[in-house]
Amino acid sequence: MPTQRLPRTRAAVVSDRGSAPIEFIFASVVLLIPLVYLVLSLGQVQAGSYATQTTAINAARAAARYPDSAGARAEAMARLHFEDFGVEDARWAIRLECSGPCDEAGSTVTAHVETRVPVLGLPALFGRDSAPHVTVRAAHSDIVSPYTASPNAASPNAASPNTESPNAGSPSAGFAKAGFANAGSPSSVDADR
């Protein structure tokens, strides 16, 4: 049985003309803007993650090699890394821990960095303190080298094997000022950055 085609009027054909580009533009805007925002937000979080990890690595290295100025060096490097990665508005906290006497060769120094990376664009709406954020954490450990240990630490080439460092068992004054603590009693270098 042959099918019958319904005649279309000229007015019906004319009314559909030009609607496809308008629908395409409208759908593109509705779908593309959230997608671009999502990609930019994920990029911001990834940059914060890179800055956090790099800060943890360099803070541990600075603490192991320059124990007297570890806190100041860690803060300066953190500021540099967060500016380099473009997340200047992030807040971070650096905590340094030691497995034994902090300035003794062979001790392990661990840097813990916690960063609050704000969600892109929202600090302008909610303010810096109450804006939604993503928390990123990183840790890195380094060993205090016998060549860079504090002059007060026991020398590995000491004549008497029973010679004990005057600072053994407690953090040195430089480490206490820098925010170091023996393992189990962490202290914060800058908890509200």
Coordinates of N, CA and C in Angstrom, one line a residue:
M1 N 0.8 -1.2 0.0 CA 0.0 0.0 0.0 C 0.9 1.2 0.0
P2 N 0.6 2.1 -0.9 CA 1.5 3.3 -1.0 C 1.2 4.3 0.2
T3 N 2.2 4.9 0.6 CA 2.1 5.9 1.7 C 1.8 7.2 1.1
Q4 N 1.0 8.0 1.8 CA 0.6 9.3 1.4 C 1.5 10.3 2.1
R5 N 2.0 11.2 1.4 CA 2.7 12.3 2.0 C 1.8 13.5 2.2
L6 N 1.9 14.0 3.4 CA 1.1 15.2 3.7 C 1.7 16.4 3.1
P7 N 1.0 17.2 2.5 CA 1.5 18.4 1.9 C 1.9 19.4 3.0
R8 N 3.1 19.9 2.9 CA 3.5 21.0 3.8 C 3.3 22.3 3.2
T9 N 2.8 23.1 4.1 CA 2.6 24.5 3.6 C 3.9 25.3 3.6
R10 N 3.9 26.2 2.7 CA 5.1 27.1 2.6 C 5.4 27.8 3.9
A11 N 4.4 28.1 4.7 CA 4.6 28.8 6.0 C 5.3 27.9 7.0
A12 N 5.0 26.6 7.0 CA 5.6 25.7 7.9 C 7.1 25.5 7.6
V13 N 7.4 25.5 6.3 CA 8.8 25.3 5.9 C 9.6 26.6 6.3
V14 N 9.1 27.7 6.1 CA 9.8 29.0 6.4 C 10.0 29.1 7.9
S15 N 9.1 28.7 8.7 CA 9.2 28.9 10.2 C 10.3 28.1 10.8
D16 N 10.8 27.0 10.1 CA 11.9 26.2 10.7 C 13.2 26.7 10.2
R17 N 13.3 27.5 9.2 CA 14.6 28.0 8.7 C 15.3 28.8 9.7
G18 N 16.6 28.5 9.9 CA 17.5 29.3 10.8 C 17.4 28.9 12.2
S19 N 16.6 27.9 12.6 CA 16.5 27.5 14.0 C 17.6 26.6 14.4
A20 N 18.2 25.9 13.5 CA 19.3 25.0 13.9 C 20.6 25.8 14.4
P21 N 21.0 26.8 13.8 CA 22.1 27.6 14.3 C 21.8 28.2 15.7
I22 N 20.6 28.7 15.9 CA 20.2 29.3 17.2 C 20.2 28.2 18.3
E23 N 19.7 27.1 18.0 CA 19.7 26.0 18.9 C 21.1 25.5 19.2
F24 N 22.0 25.4 18.2 CA 23.3 25.0 18.4 C 24.1 26.0 19.3
I25 N 23.9 27.3 19.1 CA 24.6 28.4 19.9 C 24.1 28.3 21.3
F26 N 22.8 28.2 21.5 CA 22.2 28.1 22.9 C 22.7 26.9 23.6
A27 N 22.7 25.7 23.0 CA 23.2 24.5 23.6 C 24.7 24.5 23.9
S28 N 25.4 25.1 23.0 CA 26.9 25.3 23.2 C 27.2 26.1 24.4
V29 N 26.5 27.2 24.5 CA 26.7 28.1 25.7 C 26.3 27.4 27.0
V30 N 25.2 26.8 27.0 CA 24.7 26.1 28.2 C 25.7 25.0 28.6
L31 N 26.2 24.2 27.7 CA 27.1 23.1 28.0 C 28.6 23.5 28.1
L32 N 29.0 24.4 27.3 CA 30.4 24.8 27.2 C 30.9 25.6 28.4
I33 N 30.1 26.5 28.9 CA 30.5 27.3 30.0 C 30.8 26.5 31.3
P34 N 29.9 25.6 31.7 CA 30.2 24.7 32.9 C 31.5 23.8 32.6
L35 N 31.6 23.4 31.4 CA 32.8 22.5 31.1 C 34.1 23.3 31.2
V36 N 34.1 24.5 30.7 CA 35.3 25.3 30.8 C 35.6 25.7 32.3
Y37 N 34.6 26.0 33.0 CA 34.7 26.3 34.5 C 35.3 25.1 35.2
L38 N 34.8 23.9 34.9 CA 35.3 22.6 35.5 C 36.8 22.4 35.2
V39 N 37.1 22.6 33.9 CA 38.5 22.4 33.5 C 39.4 23.4 34.2
L40 N 39.0 24.7 34.3 CA 39.8 25.7 35.0 C 39.9 25.4 36.5
S41 N 38.9 24.9 37.1 CA 38.9 24.6 38.5 C 39.8 23.4 38.8
L42 N 39.7 22.4 38.0 CA 40.6 21.3 38.2 C 42.1 21.7 38.0
G43 N 42.3 22.6 37.0 CA 43.7 23.1 36.8 C 44.2 23.8 38.0
Q44 N 43.3 24.6 38.7 CA 43.7 25.3 39.9 C 44.1 24.3 41.0
V45 N 43.3 23.3 41.2 CA 43.5 22.3 42.2 C 44.8 21.6 41.9
Q46 N 45.1 21.2 40.7 CA 46.3 20.5 40.3 C 47.5 21.4 40.5
A47 N 47.4 22.7 40.2 CA 48.5 23.6 40.5 C 48.8 23.7 42.0
G48 N 47.7 23.7 42.8 CA 47.9 23.7 44.2 C 48.5 22.4 44.7
S49 N 48.2 21.3 44.1 CA 48.8 20.0 44.5 C 50.3 20.0 44.1
Y50 N 50.6 20.5 43.0 CA 52.1 20.6 42.6 C 52.8 21.5 43.6
A51 N 52.3 22.6 43.9 CA 52.9 23.6 44.8 C 53.1 23.0 46.2
T52 N 52.1 22.2 46.6 CA 52.1 21.6 48.0 C 53.2 20.5 48.0
Q53 N 53.3 19.7 47.0 CA 54.3 18.6 46.9 C 55.7 19.2 46.8
T54 N 55.9 20.2 46.0 CA 57.2 20.8 45.8 C 57.6 21.5 47.1
T55 N 56.7 22.1 47.8 CA 57.0 22.8 49.1 C 57.4 21.7 50.1
A56 N 56.7 20.6 50.2 CA 57.1 19.6 51.2 C 58.5 19.0 50.9
I57 N 58.8 18.8 49.6 CA 60.2 18.3 49.3 C 61.2 19.3 49.7
N58 N 61.0 20.6 49.3 CA 62.1 21.6 49.6 C 62.1 21.9 51.1
A59 N 61.0 21.9 51.8 CA 61.1 22.2 53.2 C 61.8 21.1 54.0
A60 N 61.6 19.8 53.6 CA 62.4 18.7 54.2 C 63.9 18.8 53.9
R61 N 64.2 19.1 52.7 CA 65.6 19.3 52.3 C 66.2 20.4 53.1
A62 N 65.5 21.6 53.2 CA 66.1 22.7 53.9 C 66.3 22.4 55.4
A63 N 65.3 21.7 56.0 CA 65.4 21.3 57.4 C 66.6 20.3 57.7
A64 N 66.8 19.5 56.7 CA 67.9 18.5 56.9 C 69.3 19.1 56.7
R65 N 69.3 20.2 55.8 CA 70.6 20.8 55.5 C 70.9 22.0 56.2
Y66 N 69.9 22.8 56.6 CA 70.1 24.1 57.3 C 69.2 24.1 58.5
P67 N 69.5 23.4 59.5 CA 68.6 23.3 60.7 C 68.3 24.6 61.4
D68 N 69.3 25.5 61.4 CA 69.1 26.7 62.2 C 68.1 27.6 61.6
S69 N 68.0 27.6 60.3 CA 67.0 28.5 59.6 C 66.0 27.8 58.8
A70 N 65.6 26.6 59.2 CA 64.7 25.8 58.5 C 63.3 26.4 58.3
G71 N 62.8 27.0 59.4 CA 61.4 27.5 59.3 C 61.3 28.7 58.4
A72 N 62.3 29.6 58.4 CA 62.3 30.7 57.5 C 62.5 30.3 56.1
R73 N 63.4 29.4 55.9 CA 63.6 28.9 54.5 C 62.4 28.2 54.0
A74 N 61.7 27.4 54.8 CA 60.5 26.7 54.3 C 59.4 27.6 53.9
E75 N 59.2 28.7 54.8 CA 58.2 29.7 54.4 C 58.5 30.4 53.2
A76 N 59.8 30.8 53.0 CA 60.2 31.5 51.8 C 60.0 30.7 50.5
M77 N 60.4 29.4 50.6 CA 60.2 28.5 49.5 C 58.7 28.3 49.2
A78 N 57.9 28.1 50.2 CA 56.5 27.9 50.0 C 55.9 29.1 49.3
R79 N 56.2 30.3 49.7 CA 55.7 31.5 49.1 C 56.1 31.5 47.6
L80 N 57.4 31.2 47.3 CA 57.9 31.2 46.0 C 57.1 30.1 45.1
H81 N 57.0 28.9 45.7 CA 56.3 27.9 44.9 C 54.8 28.2 44.6
F82 N 54.1 28.7 45.6 CA 52.7 29.0 45.4 C 52.5 30.1 44.4
E83 N 53.5 31.1 44.4 CA 53.4 32.2 43.4 C 53.7 31.6 42.0
D84 N 54.8 30.8 41.9 CA 55.1 30.2 40.7 C 54.0 29.4 40.0
F85 N 53.3 28.7 40.8 CA 52.2 27.8 40.3 C 50.9 28.6 40.2
G86 N 50.9 29.9 40.5 CA 49.7 30.7 40.3 C 48.6 30.6 41.3
V87 N 48.9 30.1 42.5 CA 47.9 29.9 43.5 C 48.3 30.8 44.8
E88 N 48.4 32.1 44.6 CA 48.8 33.0 45.6 C 47.8 33.1 46.7
D89 N 46.5 32.8 46.4 CA 45.4 33.0 47.4 C 45.2 31.7 48.2
A90 N 46.0 30.7 48.0 CA 45.9 29.5 48.8 C 46.5 29.7 50.2
R91 N 46.0 29.0 51.2 CA 46.5 29.1 52.5 C 47.2 27.8 52.8
W92 N 48.4 27.8 53.4 CA 49.1 26.6 53.7 C 49.7 26.6 55.1
A93 N 50.0 25.4 55.6 CA 50.6 25.2 56.9 C 51.7 24.2 56.7
I94 N 52.9 24.5 57.3 CA 54.0 23.6 57.2 C 54.3 23.1 58.6
R95 N 54.5 21.8 58.8 CA 54.8 21.2 60.1 C 56.1 20.3 59.8
L96 N 57.1 20.4 60.6 CA 58.3 19.7 60.5 C 58.5 18.8 61.7
E97 N 58.8 17.5 61.5 CA 59.0 16.5 62.6 C 60.3 15.8 62.4
C98 N 60.9 15.4 63.5 CA 62.2 14.7 63.5 C 62.0 13.3 64.1
S99 N 62.7 12.3 63.6 CA 62.6 11.0 64.2 C 63.5 10.8 65.4
G100 N 64.4 11.7 65.7 CA 65.3 11.6 66.8 C 65.7 13.1 67.1
P101 N 66.9 13.2 67.6 CA 67.4 14.6 67.7 C 67.5 15.2 66.4
C102 N 66.9 16.4 66.2 CA 66.7 17.0 64.9 C 68.0 17.4 64.2
D103 N 69.1 17.7 64.9 CA 70.3 18.1 64.3 C 71.4 17.0 64.3
E104 N 71.0 15.8 64.6 CA 72.0 14.7 64.6 C 72.0 14.0 63.2
A105 N 73.2 13.7 62.7 CA 73.3 13.1 61.5 C 72.6 11.7 61.5
G106 N 71.9 11.4 60.4 CA 71.2 10.2 60.3 C 69.7 10.3 60.7
S107 N 69.3 11.4 61.4 CA 68.0 11.5 61.8 C 67.1 11.8 60.6
T108 N 65.9 11.5 60.7 CA 64.9 11.7 59.6 C 64.1 12.9 59.9
V109 N 64.1 13.9 59.0 CA 63.2 15.1 59.1 C 62.1 14.9 58.1
T110 N 60.9 15.1 58.5 CA 59.7 15.0 57.7 C 58.9 16.3 57.7
A111 N 58.6 16.8 56.5 CA 57.9 18.0 56.3 C 56.5 17.6 55.9
H112 N 55.5 18.1 56.6 CA 54.1 17.9 56.3 C 53.5 19.2 55.8
V113 N 52.9 19.3 54.7 CA 52.3 20.5 54.2 C 50.8 20.3 53.9
E114 N 50.0 21.2 54.4 CA 48.6 21.1 54.1 C 48.1 22.4 53.5
T115 N 47.4 22.3 52.4 CA 47.1 23.5 51.7 C 45.6 23.6 51.4
R116 N 45.0 24.7 51.6 CA 43.6 25.0 51.3 C 43.5 25.8 50.0
V117 N 43.2 25.1 48.9 CA 43.1 25.7 47.6 C 41.7 26.2 47.3
P118 N 41.4 27.5 47.2 CA 40.1 27.9 47.0 C 39.5 27.5 45.6
V119 N 38.2 27.3 45.6 CA 37.6 26.9 44.3 C 37.6 28.2 43.4
L120 N 37.9 28.1 42.2 CA 38.1 29.2 41.3 C 36.9 30.1 41.3
G121 N 37.1 31.4 41.5 CA 36.0 32.4 41.4 C 35.2 32.6 42.6
L122 N 35.2 31.6 43.6 CA 34.3 31.7 44.7 C 34.8 32.6 45.8
P123 N 36.1 32.8 46.0 CA 36.6 33.8 47.0 C 36.0 35.2 46.8
A124 N 35.8 35.6 45.6 CA 35.3 36.9 45.3 C 33.9 37.0 45.8
L125 N 33.1 35.9 45.7 CA 31.7 36.0 46.2 C 31.6 35.8 47.7
F126 N 32.3 34.9 48.3 CA 32.1 34.5 49.7 C 33.2 35.1 50.6
G127 N 34.3 35.7 50.1 CA 35.4 36.1 50.9 C 36.4 35.0 51.0
R128 N 37.6 35.5 51.3 CA 38.7 34.5 51.3 C 38.6 33.5 52.5
D129 N 38.1 33.8 53.6 CA 38.1 32.9 54.8 C 36.9 31.9 54.7
S130 N 35.8 32.3 54.1 CA 34.6 31.4 54.1 C 34.4 30.8 52.7
A131 N 35.3 31.0 51.8 CA 35.1 30.4 50.4 C 35.3 28.9 50.4
P132 N 34.5 28.1 49.6 CA 34.7 26.7 49.5 C 36.2 26.4 49.0
H133 N 36.8 25.4 49.5 CA 38.1 25.1 49.1 C 38.3 23.6 49.0
V134 N 39.5 23.2 48.5 CA 39.9 21.8 48.4 C 41.2 21.7 49.2
T135 N 41.2 20.7 50.1 CA 42.4 20.6 51.0 C 43.3 19.6 50.3
V136 N 44.6 19.9 50.2 CA 45.6 19.1 49.6 C 46.7 18.9 50.6
R137 N 47.2 17.7 50.8 CA 48.2 17.4 51.8 C 49.4 16.7 51.1
A138 N 50.6 16.9 51.6 CA 51.8 16.3 51.1 C 52.8 16.1 52.2
A139 N 53.6 15.1 52.1 CA 54.7 14.9 53.1 C 55.9 14.4 52.4
H140 N 57.1 14.8 52.9 CA 58.3 14.3 52.4 C 59.3 14.2 53.5
S141 N 60.2 13.2 53.4 CA 61.2 12.9 54.5 C 62.6 13.1 53.8
D142 N 63.5 13.5 54.6 CA 64.9 13.6 54.2 C 65.7 13.3 55.4
I143 N 66.9 12.8 55.2 CA 67.9 12.4 56.2 C 68.9 13.5 56.5
V144 N 69.1 13.8 57.7 CA 70.1 14.8 58.1 C 71.5 14.2 57.7
S145 N 72.2 15.0 56.9 CA 73.5 14.5 56.4 C 74.6 14.7 57.5
P146 N 75.6 13.8 57.6 CA 76.6 14.1 58.5 C 77.5 15.3 58.2
Y147 N 77.4 15.8 57.0 CA 78.2 16.9 56.5 C 77.5 18.2 56.8
T148 N 76.2 18.2 57.0 CA 75.5 19.4 57.2 C 74.8 19.5 58.6
A149 N 75.1 18.6 59.5 CA 74.5 18.6 60.8 C 75.0 19.8 61.6
S150 N 74.2 20.2 62.6 CA 74.6 21.3 63.4 C 75.9 21.0 64.1
P151 N 76.8 22.1 64.3 CA 78.0 21.9 65.0 C 77.9 21.3 66.4
N152 N 76.7 21.5 67.0 CA 76.5 20.9 68.4 C 76.2 19.4 68.4
A153 N 75.9 18.9 67.2 CA 75.6 17.4 67.2 C 76.8 16.6 67.3
A154 N 76.7 15.4 67.7 CA 77.8 14.5 67.9 C 78.4 14.2 66.5
S155 N 79.7 14.2 66.5 CA 80.4 14.0 65.3 C 80.5 12.5 65.0
P156 N 80.3 12.0 63.8 CA 80.4 10.6 63.5 C 81.8 10.1 63.6
N157 N 82.8 10.9 63.6 CA 84.2 10.5 63.8 C 84.7 10.8 65.2
A158 N 83.9 10.8 66.2 CA 84.3 11.1 67.5 C 85.3 10.1 68.0
A159 N 86.2 10.5 68.9 CA 87.2 9.5 69.4 C 86.6 8.5 70.3
S160 N 85.7 8.9 71.1 CA 85.1 8.0 72.1 C 83.7 7.6 71.6
P161 N 83.3 6.3 71.4 CA 82.0 5.9 70.9 C 80.9 6.2 72.0
N162 N 81.2 6.5 73.2 CA 80.2 6.8 74.2 C 80.0 8.3 74.4
T163 N 80.6 9.1 73.6 CA 80.4 10.5 73.7 C 79.0 10.9 73.2
E164 N 78.4 11.6 74.0 CA 77.0 12.0 73.7 C 76.9 13.5 73.4
S165 N 76.1 13.8 72.4 CA 75.9 15.2 72.1 C 75.2 15.9 73.2
P166 N 75.5 17.2 73.5 CA 74.8 17.9 74.6 C 73.3 18.0 74.2
N167 N 72.9 17.9 73.0 CA 71.5 18.1 72.6 C 70.8 16.8 72.3
A168 N 71.4 15.7 72.6 CA 70.8 14.4 72.3 C 69.5 14.2 73.1
G169 N 68.5 13.7 72.5 CA 67.2 13.5 73.2 C 66.3 14.6 73.2
S170 N 66.7 15.8 72.8 CA 65.8 17.0 72.8 C 66.2 17.8 71.6
P171 N 65.2 18.5 71.1 CA 65.5 19.4 69.9 C 66.4 20.5 70.3
S172 N 67.3 20.9 69.4 CA 68.2 22.0 69.6 C 67.4 23.3 69.7
A173 N 68.0 24.3 70.1 CA 67.4 25.6 70.2 C 66.9 26.1 68.9
G174 N 67.8 25.9 67.9 CA 67.4 26.3 66.5 C 66.2 25.6 66.0
F175 N 66.1 24.3 66.3 CA 64.9 23.6 65.8 C 63.7 24.0 66.6
A176 N 63.8 24.3 67.8 CA 62.7 24.7 68.6 C 62.1 26.0 68.1
K177 N 63.0 26.9 67.7 CA 62.6 28.2 67.2 C 61.9 28.0 65.8
A178 N 62.4 27.0 65.1 CA 61.9 26.9 63.7 C 60.6 26.1 63.7
G179 N 60.2 25.6 64.8 CA 58.9 24.9 64.8 C 59.1 23.4 64.7
F180 N 60.3 22.9 65.0 CA 60.5 21.4 64.9 C 60.0 20.8 66.2
A181 N 59.8 19.5 66.1 CA 59.4 18.7 67.2 C 59.9 17.3 67.0
N182 N 60.1 16.6 68.1 CA 60.4 15.2 67.9 C 59.2 14.5 67.5
A183 N 59.3 13.3 66.9 CA 58.2 12.6 66.4 C 57.2 12.3 67.5
G184 N 55.9 12.4 67.3 CA 54.9 12.2 68.3 C 54.4 13.5 68.9
S185 N 55.2 14.6 68.8 CA 54.7 15.9 69.3 C 54.9 17.0 68.3
P186 N 54.1 16.9 67.2 CA 54.3 17.9 66.1 C 53.9 19.3 66.6
S187 N 54.6 20.2 66.0 CA 54.3 21.6 66.2 C 54.2 22.3 64.8
S188 N 53.5 23.3 64.7 CA 53.3 24.0 63.4 C 54.2 25.2 63.3
V189 N 54.8 25.3 62.1 CA 55.6 26.5 61.8 C 54.7 27.7 61.5
D190 N 53.7 27.5 60.7 CA 52.8 28.6 60.4 C 51.4 28.0 60.1
A191 N 50.6 28.0 61.1 CA 49.3 27.3 61.0 C 48.3 28.1 60.3
D192 N 48.5 29.4 60.1 CA 47.4 30.2 59.6 C 47.9 31.1 58.4
R193 N 48.5 30.4 57.4 CA 49.0 31.1 56.3 C 47.9 31.3 55.3

